[in-house]
């Protein structure tokens, strides 16, 4: 009937309407459930490092032209690219400043303060105090032992400080060695997650967890190297250094670094791009050091090659001037009783080298009571010597001819020899040896007296020469073994190697020829010249004036001396630094304190055999040593300290002041960079972090939406039941 038809139509339309309400209600339940799950994840990860909060973006479902409910358009990680980059930059800067500050903290703790009992300044004061006490009884064993102990303590302090600074350099280097594999692991991890994110994105799957992990890996990487990032449309993140050297892209970088120093110079970190398909390097390796920007590794390198290396140079400069000042006076003095033999330092000279001395000196043999037995007067200017006022005989023009003439002149009273760069003079039996330069025209080679140049009566010794004015001339034979090679590098302030040079020796070069080869190798970047005193000067061109010079290798050996070319001439900052290493009191004096030269010889033109030339109780030499406390020395520029004329104590105090000033600046920088990082992290957290109050509000909102959806289902069920009861 017509009524039944109308009833069936009503039921059909009602069912369609109820189905639409049912679908909308179900979508509300599903969407609210997914939104609550996101809120739950946010709350659970409120303290998870690197977690970026998620927000649920909803959209209306449309079927045809009709609304059919609600759905989740996407779940979005809340990040801010600017704040992310600022945090990465702040993280790198803070890590760098922290690494530098940590090194200074250790250094200051190990060096102590200038007034500490173990400090360099205190040990130097102790030396002069011991000398003052010894002046009361200069030949007393107790006085001599007290002075020797003070000298030994000061030498040990210098050597220990050198070892301490060197140890911190090696420690920083080992930290770099350890950090490089970590960088490689993080870079590979980021590349792998790039692939996983691309796959998940293409499949329409949620990749936000992977994005969190990748961001966390980038944050960890930024602690070691300063990086910047860019994200492509496919979700791939490109990671590079601040100046654009790519670390992650279609390929990934792999760093290599073995560590360890050669001639005081450390190698560079090398970067290779790896083809993921083959695992092989693509193209040539790149030196990474200049591109580090900031980060922990940059901080470690700046301390290892910068500040710590400069402190080594400053300490070596102090050791050199201390040795030269005390040795010059100690060689001018004489011990009582005079020692039976004097053996000098390794001068690096060969017997065929030109003698090179000017002026006059006297070599005397005394008996055990200090009375003259025989005297040999040498006139280097005239090229002659005479024995006990006798006829002048030739000494020749070479070191070897002079030693031969001296040995002959000593006759039965003693002997002289020269081997491996060392001059040795001995007296017969219990007699002693004393030397004295002429008061009017003193003997001199390279600005040093006869005994001082050969180091016959040195108080302090070092592993490398403290006298670098060799007295050699350009015409002297090089005497370097064939095949020896020297390698050098110039680096700019960023660590870029801007120039390398290498010189291979044939063994036939003169000293001037070696210097010419150096000039050719550097092509004008550095100009080397031999001074009139036999010192090697180095002048950079304007283009390289601010670059640092380093000897990266030196296998040259001069004759049988064991000294290389760069050691002989003290070439490069590392050569100066090496003087403090192994700094010690002459072993001949350490084993026999009575060899401390506290007197002064008194030889005049009228002195003859039997005259007293060294007296017991003479403290004039001791007083001269004590006067060094107020004598200004000429210090060359070294490390961060400018060239200056100052006393040894003042320079030592300036050394500590330099360390303290830089340490204070490092601490201030670390605090400032830490504050910057905290501010950046707080700003990033305000955007990306989880706000508990906000999440609780969202939870209540989605709970209410879920409850409303559930109530709608109940209403639909009631209507369906009512509809089914209609006949």
XYZ file of C-alpha atoms in Angstrom:
727
model
C 0.000 0.000 0.000
C 1.008 3.671 -0.275
C 1.544 3.866 3.522
C 3.861 0.871 3.542
C 5.869 2.340 0.665
C 6.276 5.594 2.540
C 7.373 3.650 5.657
C 10.014 1.684 3.726
C 11.348 4.910 2.204
C 11.550 6.510 5.644
C 13.447 3.532 7.069
C 15.890 3.543 4.150
C 16.594 7.257 4.518
C 16.904 6.948 8.263
C 19.416 4.108 7.910
C 21.499 6.188 5.469
C 21.497 9.100 7.892
C 22.311 6.880 10.848
C 25.162 5.213 8.905
C 26.621 8.651 8.223
C 26.412 9.543 11.916
C 27.945 6.166 12.785
C 30.879 6.730 10.407
C 31.470 10.208 11.776
C 31.350 8.914 15.335
C 33.785 6.117 14.577
C 36.188 8.555 12.877
C 35.932 10.799 15.937
C 36.827 7.862 18.175
C 39.724 6.763 15.991
C 41.069 10.272 15.558
C 40.767 11.113 19.253
C 42.452 7.829 20.129
C 45.374 8.583 17.784
C 45.606 12.122 19.156
C 45.603 10.817 22.742
C 48.361 8.383 21.770
C 50.435 11.327 20.480
C 49.807 13.277 23.701
C 50.793 10.190 25.677
C 54.034 9.929 23.667
C 54.797 13.596 24.319
C 54.241 13.241 28.049
C 56.300 10.037 28.220
C 59.239 11.718 26.459
C 59.166 14.995 28.335
C 62.717 14.333 29.607
C 64.047 12.517 26.542
C 67.039 14.299 25.025
C 66.518 15.217 21.388
C 62.781 14.534 21.433
C 60.705 17.049 19.486
C 57.074 17.240 20.535
C 54.407 16.086 18.087
C 51.222 17.877 17.196
C 48.255 16.250 15.519
C 46.889 18.057 12.469
C 43.240 17.167 11.791
C 41.198 17.463 8.609
C 37.548 16.956 7.755
C 36.645 13.823 5.787
C 34.593 14.521 2.696
C 32.637 11.941 0.735
C 31.436 13.457 -2.478
C 30.204 16.835 -1.349
C 29.184 15.649 2.114
C 31.171 15.754 5.341
C 31.809 12.247 6.625
C 33.812 12.730 9.802
C 37.352 13.649 10.770
C 40.815 12.164 10.187
C 44.447 12.810 11.099
C 46.075 14.721 8.257
C 49.549 14.155 9.725
C 51.517 14.025 12.942
C 54.083 16.814 12.802
C 57.359 17.225 14.691
C 57.584 20.770 15.966
C 61.012 22.176 15.065
C 62.486 25.513 14.105
C 65.325 25.433 11.587
C 66.863 28.699 12.769
C 66.877 27.628 16.415
C 68.231 24.206 15.450
C 71.157 25.767 13.599
C 71.807 28.181 16.445
C 71.869 25.286 18.903
C 74.287 23.345 16.685
C 76.556 26.371 16.426
C 76.374 27.075 20.164
C 77.044 23.406 20.937
C 80.201 23.427 18.807
C 81.471 26.699 20.272
C 80.763 25.567 23.824
C 82.529 22.230 23.278
C 85.549 23.998 21.823
C 85.734 26.504 24.692
C 85.265 23.719 27.224
C 88.112 21.670 25.709
C 90.411 24.695 25.818
C 89.403 25.600 29.376
C 89.888 22.005 30.568
C 93.432 22.019 29.168
C 94.222 25.314 30.892
C 92.776 24.022 34.155
C 95.096 21.021 34.008
C 98.065 23.159 32.991
C 97.565 25.677 35.804
C 97.186 22.855 38.290
C 100.427 21.234 37.143
C 102.473 24.446 36.832
C 101.394 25.911 40.130
C 101.674 29.579 41.024
C 104.849 31.702 40.748
C 105.331 31.700 44.522
C 104.813 27.952 45.022
C 107.748 25.993 46.414
C 108.022 23.949 43.209
C 107.579 26.815 40.764
C 110.213 27.938 38.296
C 110.558 31.373 39.886
C 111.036 29.860 43.340
C 113.673 27.409 42.095
C 115.559 30.256 40.427
C 115.423 32.269 43.662
C 116.709 29.201 45.511
C 119.730 29.074 43.202
C 120.763 32.626 44.037
C 120.067 32.042 47.730
C 122.290 28.941 47.673
C 125.036 30.896 45.900
C 124.820 33.617 48.526
C 125.207 31.036 51.288
C 128.087 29.314 49.502
C 130.017 32.578 49.250
C 130.908 32.218 52.956
C 132.823 29.000 52.276
C 133.089 28.387 48.518
C 135.330 25.311 48.786
C 133.268 23.673 51.517
C 131.682 20.410 50.464
C 128.454 21.421 52.175
C 128.323 24.734 50.294
C 129.077 23.059 46.998
C 126.455 20.368 47.549
C 123.850 22.958 48.537
C 124.486 24.967 45.399
C 124.513 21.824 43.232
C 121.156 20.732 44.675
C 119.668 24.140 43.885
C 121.004 23.976 40.312
C 119.659 20.434 39.894
C 116.243 21.357 41.258
C 115.963 24.266 38.846
C 117.080 22.134 35.898
C 114.618 19.409 36.885
C 111.829 21.971 37.163
C 112.526 23.204 33.624
C 112.695 19.666 32.271
C 109.585 18.584 34.186
C 107.616 21.598 32.996
C 108.590 20.722 29.440
C 107.438 17.147 30.024
C 104.212 18.402 31.597
C 103.363 20.639 28.658
C 104.424 17.941 26.209
C 102.259 15.448 28.078
C 99.248 17.743 27.745
C 99.973 18.067 24.020
C 100.086 14.296 23.670
C 96.949 13.969 25.779
C 95.109 16.373 23.479
C 96.416 14.451 20.495
C 95.150 11.154 21.909
C 91.752 12.716 22.525
C 91.698 13.650 18.846
C 92.671 10.081 17.954
C 89.721 8.855 20.047
C 87.280 11.446 18.676
C 87.892 10.680 14.990
C 86.251 7.187 15.063
C 83.300 8.732 16.925
C 82.899 11.284 14.136
C 83.032 8.495 11.551
C 80.410 6.494 13.431
C 78.026 9.458 13.731
C 78.460 10.444 10.076
C 77.728 6.872 8.949
C 74.752 6.732 11.329
C 73.271 9.934 9.870
C 73.743 8.633 6.326
C 72.040 5.327 7.207
C 69.102 7.090 8.861
C 68.754 9.291 5.775
C 68.078 6.143 3.760
C 65.643 4.781 6.351
C 63.733 8.075 6.500
C 63.488 8.239 2.710
C 62.117 4.685 2.621
C 59.570 5.355 5.383
C 58.454 8.610 3.746
C 57.985 6.943 0.364
C 55.884 4.203 1.978
C 53.732 6.750 3.836
C 54.932 5.511 7.214
C 55.623 7.642 10.264
C 59.327 8.545 10.336
C 59.284 11.013 13.218
C 61.170 8.631 15.515
C 63.966 8.331 12.977
C 64.015 12.110 12.605
C 64.520 12.432 16.358
C 67.385 9.948 16.260
C 68.997 11.701 13.314
C 68.758 15.104 14.989
C 70.280 13.643 18.127
C 73.195 12.217 16.102
C 73.735 15.620 14.469
C 73.753 17.267 17.912
C 76.389 14.780 19.090
C 78.420 15.411 15.927
C 78.270 19.171 16.521
C 80.051 18.679 19.832
C 83.065 17.398 17.898
C 82.861 19.417 14.654
C 80.977 22.586 13.825
C 78.291 21.593 11.291
C 75.337 23.033 9.403
C 72.458 21.109 7.893
C 69.959 21.343 5.059
C 66.998 19.031 4.431
C 65.805 18.071 0.966
C 62.248 17.418 -0.192
C 62.775 13.663 0.092
C 63.755 13.954 3.751
C 67.485 13.571 3.122
C 69.648 15.699 5.405
C 72.839 17.155 3.982
C 75.466 17.757 6.662
C 78.557 19.854 6.047
C 81.142 21.853 7.938
C 80.427 25.537 8.447
C 82.479 26.430 5.375
C 80.814 23.858 3.145
C 82.912 20.673 3.214
C 80.293 17.919 2.861
C 80.120 15.225 5.503
C 76.809 13.554 4.575
C 75.046 13.638 1.233
C 74.940 11.133 -1.593
C 78.259 9.961 -0.155
C 79.545 10.139 3.383
C 82.849 11.297 4.816
C 85.395 9.154 6.585
C 88.186 10.717 8.643
C 91.614 9.228 9.199
C 94.167 10.254 11.794
C 96.944 8.192 13.349
C 98.277 10.823 15.766
C 101.782 11.263 17.101
C 104.302 14.013 16.456
C 107.399 14.233 14.328
C 110.024 16.882 15.208
C 107.377 18.512 17.395
C 104.814 18.726 14.567
C 101.558 16.781 14.451
C 99.944 15.556 11.213
C 96.612 16.750 9.846
C 93.253 14.966 9.873
C 92.406 13.649 6.418
C 88.856 13.429 5.027
C 87.812 11.021 2.258
C 84.382 10.719 0.623
C 83.122 7.137 0.610
C 80.922 5.640 -2.106
C 78.242 3.723 -0.137
C 77.827 1.162 -2.916
C 81.492 0.133 -2.957
C 82.813 1.339 0.380
C 85.741 2.861 -1.505
C 87.035 6.420 -1.372
C 85.929 8.791 -4.122
C 88.549 11.290 -5.294
C 91.509 12.503 -3.281
C 91.575 13.118 0.459
C 91.109 16.611 1.922
C 92.854 18.109 4.938
C 90.057 18.721 7.426
C 91.850 20.872 10.034
C 91.202 24.261 8.364
C 87.502 23.414 7.947
C 86.736 22.348 11.527
C 85.463 25.785 12.516
C 84.766 24.988 16.148
C 83.908 21.941 18.230
C 85.917 19.810 20.631
C 88.443 18.660 18.026
C 89.138 22.256 16.957
C 89.655 23.197 20.609
C 92.072 20.322 21.156
C 94.063 21.200 18.044
C 94.205 24.881 19.010
C 95.689 23.920 22.370
C 98.017 21.216 21.052
C 99.445 23.212 18.144
C 98.744 26.704 19.475
C 98.882 27.639 23.139
C 100.719 24.578 24.477
C 103.262 24.695 21.655
C 103.809 28.393 22.361
C 104.324 27.719 26.073
C 106.904 25.082 25.119
C 108.700 27.683 23.008
C 108.620 30.233 25.832
C 109.992 27.667 28.267
C 112.666 26.610 25.765
C 113.606 30.260 25.299
C 114.012 30.618 29.061
C 116.077 27.413 29.227
C 118.335 28.609 26.398
C 119.074 31.985 27.956
C 119.491 30.430 31.415
C 121.992 27.915 30.056
C 123.888 30.485 28.019
C 124.071 32.998 30.867
C 125.243 30.535 33.522
C 127.479 28.602 31.106
C 129.205 31.762 29.869
C 130.136 32.724 33.418
C 130.912 29.186 34.571
C 133.298 28.732 31.624
C 134.992 31.998 32.591
C 135.381 30.727 36.159
C 137.605 28.017 37.577
C 137.062 25.301 40.155
C 139.422 24.561 43.021
C 141.181 22.260 42.632
C 141.046 22.522 38.819
C 139.547 19.405 37.149
C 141.970 17.007 35.486
C 140.021 17.099 32.235
C 137.448 19.186 30.431
C 135.134 17.611 27.860
C 132.927 19.889 25.837
C 129.525 19.741 24.225
C 128.554 18.419 20.803
C 129.177 21.530 18.736
C 128.094 19.925 15.458
C 131.469 20.875 13.990
C 133.753 18.724 11.916
C 137.533 18.782 12.185
C 137.686 20.141 8.624
C 135.579 23.199 9.478
C 137.318 26.550 9.509
C 138.543 27.471 12.965
C 136.552 30.687 12.973
C 137.869 32.160 16.232
C 139.142 35.655 16.782
C 140.977 37.096 19.762
C 143.186 35.339 22.295
C 142.882 32.668 24.977
C 145.151 30.814 27.387
C 144.976 27.121 28.182
C 146.847 26.367 31.387
C 147.949 23.220 33.164
C 148.082 23.548 36.959
C 149.094 21.293 39.780
C 146.473 20.072 42.272
C 146.959 23.206 44.389
C 146.197 25.596 41.535
C 149.777 26.629 40.698
C 150.763 27.048 37.068
C 152.674 24.179 35.505
C 152.535 25.274 31.866
C 150.651 27.791 29.778
C 149.665 27.774 26.117
C 148.764 31.178 24.741
C 146.668 31.061 21.597
C 146.404 34.034 19.246
C 143.575 33.132 16.880
C 143.922 36.395 15.001
C 147.536 35.601 14.146
C 146.862 31.884 13.762
C 149.566 30.928 16.255
C 150.196 29.585 19.737
C 153.186 29.696 22.062
C 154.140 27.542 25.030
C 155.371 29.258 28.189
C 156.309 32.404 26.273
C 158.265 30.517 23.646
C 158.249 30.920 19.889
C 154.932 31.173 18.075
C 153.903 28.157 16.003
C 151.047 27.818 13.529
C 147.666 26.434 14.552
C 146.418 26.158 10.981
C 143.004 27.268 9.810
C 140.708 24.393 10.724
C 139.335 22.979 13.947
C 141.326 19.808 13.346
C 144.629 21.590 12.741
C 144.159 23.663 15.884
C 143.484 20.587 18.045
C 146.543 18.876 16.568
C 148.674 21.918 17.384
C 147.202 22.125 20.888
C 147.841 18.445 21.540
C 151.439 18.884 20.447
C 151.844 21.980 22.608
C 150.588 20.161 25.699
C 153.357 17.588 25.245
C 153.928 15.496 28.336
C 151.639 17.751 30.374
C 148.424 16.587 28.737
C 146.527 15.894 25.554
C 143.751 17.305 23.363
C 141.352 15.542 21.018
C 138.324 16.333 18.907
C 135.725 13.697 17.982
C 132.009 13.679 17.231
C 131.914 17.454 17.520
C 133.379 17.485 21.038
C 136.673 18.983 22.205
C 138.394 17.302 25.129
C 141.482 18.586 26.993
C 143.170 16.506 29.700
C 146.117 17.020 32.015
C 148.578 14.350 33.032
C 148.275 12.712 36.440
C 146.652 14.861 39.134
C 147.247 18.109 37.327
C 144.301 20.262 36.259
C 143.133 22.244 33.238
C 142.164 25.935 33.347
C 141.188 28.234 30.481
C 141.067 32.024 30.411
C 140.214 34.366 27.549
C 142.320 37.473 27.137
C 140.891 40.449 29.015
C 141.522 42.917 26.190
C 140.860 40.804 23.071
C 138.933 37.746 24.285
C 138.606 34.733 22.048
C 135.287 34.554 20.268
C 133.451 32.356 17.804
C 129.830 33.153 17.052
C 129.902 35.612 19.975
C 130.943 32.975 22.532
C 134.280 32.649 24.291
C 136.672 29.771 23.658
C 135.633 27.577 26.573
C 131.980 28.608 26.329
C 131.692 27.801 22.623
C 133.141 24.329 23.082
C 131.243 23.942 26.373
C 134.348 22.762 28.198
C 133.065 23.807 31.614
C 129.316 24.019 31.051
C 127.056 24.065 34.078
C 123.850 23.192 32.193
C 123.334 20.865 29.263
C 120.436 20.035 26.957
C 119.568 17.406 24.374
C 120.067 19.998 21.610
C 122.548 22.863 21.301
C 121.774 25.975 23.316
C 124.268 27.930 21.188
C 122.897 28.267 17.662
C 125.423 30.848 16.468
C 127.615 28.129 14.954
C 130.453 30.296 13.656
C 130.218 28.383 10.369
C 130.738 30.181 7.081
C 129.094 29.601 3.709
C 132.303 28.092 2.355
C 132.515 25.411 5.039
C 131.702 21.948 3.766
C 128.225 20.822 4.682
C 129.473 17.413 5.847
C 125.912 16.111 5.806
C 125.438 12.487 4.831
C 124.062 11.889 1.355
C 120.347 11.123 1.187
C 119.299 13.178 4.180
C 116.057 15.096 3.651
C 114.459 18.090 5.319
C 110.746 18.850 4.957
C 108.970 22.035 5.984
C 105.468 23.505 6.029
C 103.940 26.948 6.339
C 100.474 27.143 7.881
C 98.077 30.056 8.044
C 96.077 31.021 11.123
C 93.294 28.571 10.181
C 95.666 25.629 9.924
C 95.783 25.524 6.133
C 99.103 24.278 4.818
C 99.804 27.100 2.379
C 103.307 26.053 1.411
C 105.479 22.971 1.664
C 109.156 22.625 0.872
C 111.610 19.765 0.829
C 115.387 19.613 0.429
C 117.294 16.410 -0.296
C 121.063 16.561 0.251
C 123.637 14.886 -1.928
C 126.416 15.154 0.630
C 128.556 17.433 -1.543
C 126.982 20.762 -0.580
C 128.730 23.490 1.334
C 126.870 25.209 4.160
C 126.064 27.982 1.706
C 124.885 25.386 -0.782
C 122.418 23.931 1.731
C 121.068 27.405 2.428
C 120.726 28.076 -1.310
C 118.795 24.818 -1.666
C 116.456 25.987 1.116
C 115.835 29.291 -0.647
C 115.140 27.503 -3.933
C 112.715 25.081 -2.268
C 110.729 27.897 -0.647
C 110.625 29.972 -3.826
C 110.800 33.282 -2.016
C 108.154 32.465 0.601
C 110.966 32.361 3.153
C 114.479 33.700 2.685
C 117.328 32.094 4.627
C 120.683 33.771 5.239
C 123.783 32.972 7.233
C 124.841 35.665 9.684
C 128.416 36.685 10.372
C 128.240 34.711 13.632
C 127.121 31.558 11.818
C 123.488 31.818 12.889
C 120.764 31.068 10.385
C 118.261 33.860 9.800
C 114.830 33.370 8.259
C 112.727 36.175 6.793
C 109.226 35.565 5.383
C 107.891 37.396 2.360
C 104.982 39.803 2.859
C 102.500 37.216 1.585
C 103.589 34.701 4.251
C 104.429 37.107 7.074
C 101.666 35.829 9.369
C 102.118 32.127 8.649
C 103.752 29.702 11.051
C 106.862 27.746 10.132
C 107.296 24.072 11.002
C 109.962 21.454 10.397
C 107.943 18.348 9.572
C 110.902 15.981 9.075
C 114.681 16.069 9.149
C 116.813 12.988 8.519
C 120.036 14.905 7.876
C 123.099 14.130 10.006
C 126.265 16.205 10.112
C 129.292 13.962 10.097
C 129.558 11.852 13.237
C 127.980 14.462 15.513
C 124.430 13.094 15.358
C 123.049 16.606 14.920
C 120.685 17.404 12.075
C 120.785 20.634 10.099
C 117.762 22.096 11.899
C 119.100 21.091 15.334
C 122.516 22.592 14.595
C 121.051 25.960 13.623
C 118.024 25.834 15.968
C 115.692 26.217 13.016
C 111.977 26.474 13.783
C 109.947 26.936 16.975
C 110.165 23.244 17.863
C 113.965 23.501 18.045
C 113.677 26.220 20.683
C 111.078 24.208 22.607
C 113.354 21.136 22.572
C 116.033 22.930 24.620
C 113.904 22.634 27.774
C 113.478 18.905 27.215
C 116.148 16.960 29.050
C 117.560 20.136 30.571
C 120.005 19.147 33.300
C 123.164 19.933 35.195
C 126.354 18.738 33.492
C 126.823 15.113 34.591
C 130.528 15.734 35.289
C 129.535 18.334 37.890
C 126.613 16.327 39.282
C 128.968 13.461 40.071
C 131.637 15.797 41.513
C 130.257 18.963 43.182
C 133.822 20.206 43.711
C 133.903 20.913 39.975
C 131.561 23.855 40.524
C 133.632 26.802 39.329
C 133.349 29.336 42.143
C 136.748 30.988 41.646
C 138.324 32.834 38.755
C 141.720 32.215 37.150
C 144.276 34.993 37.424
C 146.649 34.700 34.486
C 148.502 37.763 33.260
C 151.259 38.241 30.751
C 153.761 37.985 33.594
C 152.415 34.736 35.095
C 154.999 31.958 35.088
C 155.233 28.384 36.282
C 154.807 28.118 40.023
C 152.512 31.137 40.299
C 149.147 30.632 41.989
C 146.451 31.068 39.338
C 143.486 29.423 41.145
C 143.148 29.896 44.896
C 141.270 28.047 47.580
C 138.491 30.123 49.066
C 138.218 32.411 46.036
C 134.535 33.378 45.658
C 134.905 35.912 42.840
C 133.461 33.507 40.287
C 130.632 32.648 42.645
C 129.869 36.345 43.033
C 129.800 36.707 39.249
C 127.270 33.842 39.051
C 125.204 35.489 41.774
C 125.196 38.761 39.826
C 123.213 37.027 37.094
C 120.145 37.549 39.287
C 120.136 41.234 38.312
C 121.719 40.974 34.872
C 119.368 41.531 31.967
C 119.458 38.905 29.234
C 118.350 39.361 25.653
C 115.378 37.109 24.934
C 114.188 36.520 21.387
C 110.473 36.503 20.636
C 108.997 33.095 21.438
C 105.466 31.782 21.627
C 103.210 34.585 22.742
C 105.996 36.639 24.306
C 107.731 39.439 22.432
C 111.477 39.953 22.250
C 112.658 41.589 25.446
C 115.584 42.466 27.643
C 114.899 41.271 31.164
C 116.345 39.298 34.028
C 115.850 35.549 34.194
C 113.446 35.942 37.122
C 111.366 38.543 35.293
C 111.080 36.359 32.213
C 110.052 33.365 34.336
C 107.380 35.496 36.020
C 106.195 36.708 32.613
C 105.905 33.090 31.511
C 103.565 32.304 34.407
C 101.659 35.513 33.767
C 101.151 34.531 30.133
C 99.734 31.156 31.159
C 97.502 32.734 33.815
C 96.189 35.472 31.514
C 95.321 33.066 28.756
C 93.817 30.636 31.244
C 91.546 33.344 32.657
C 90.445 34.290 29.145
C 89.712 30.644 28.369
C 87.603 30.290 31.521
C 85.642 33.422 30.647
C 85.089 32.191 27.104
C 83.917 28.793 28.348
C 81.395 30.447 30.655
C 80.123 32.751 27.903
C 79.762 29.917 25.388
C 78.060 27.713 27.964
C 75.557 30.515 28.645
C 74.991 30.910 24.909
C 74.335 27.170 24.576
C 71.915 27.206 27.505
C 70.003 30.137 25.968
C 69.869 28.415 22.584
C 68.660 25.156 24.111
C 66.006 26.966 26.122
C 64.806 28.814 23.020
C 64.685 25.560 21.090
C 62.925 23.814 23.958
C 60.285 26.549 24.098
C 59.381 25.614 20.535
C 60.199 21.919 20.285
C 60.043 20.823 23.899
C 57.094 19.268 25.665
C 54.984 21.595 27.831
C 53.191 19.496 30.413
C 50.389 22.016 30.969
C 49.748 22.213 27.250
C 49.714 18.443 26.898
C 47.284 18.056 29.810
C 44.970 20.562 28.136
C 45.206 18.623 24.873
C 44.537 15.386 26.717
C 41.329 16.765 28.241
C 40.246 18.103 24.854
C 40.783 14.773 23.109
C 39.186 12.878 26.016
C 36.080 15.001 25.700
C 36.049 14.503 21.941
C 36.385 10.765 22.446
C 33.560 10.759 25.007
C 31.350 12.784 22.690
C 32.025 10.335 19.857
C 31.147 7.445 22.133
C 27.898 9.153 23.157
C 27.036 9.594 19.499
C 27.458 5.854 19.010
C 25.039 5.220 21.857
C 22.532 7.600 20.268
C 22.868 5.806 16.916
C 22.355 2.473 18.620
C 19.200 3.769 20.339
C 17.850 5.134 17.065
C 18.597 1.877 15.278
C 16.721 -0.051 17.929
C 13.792 2.321 17.650
C 13.879 2.079 13.853
C 13.857 -1.723 13.970
C 10.754 -1.678 16.182
C 8.748 0.291 13.624
C 6.354 -2.070 11.803
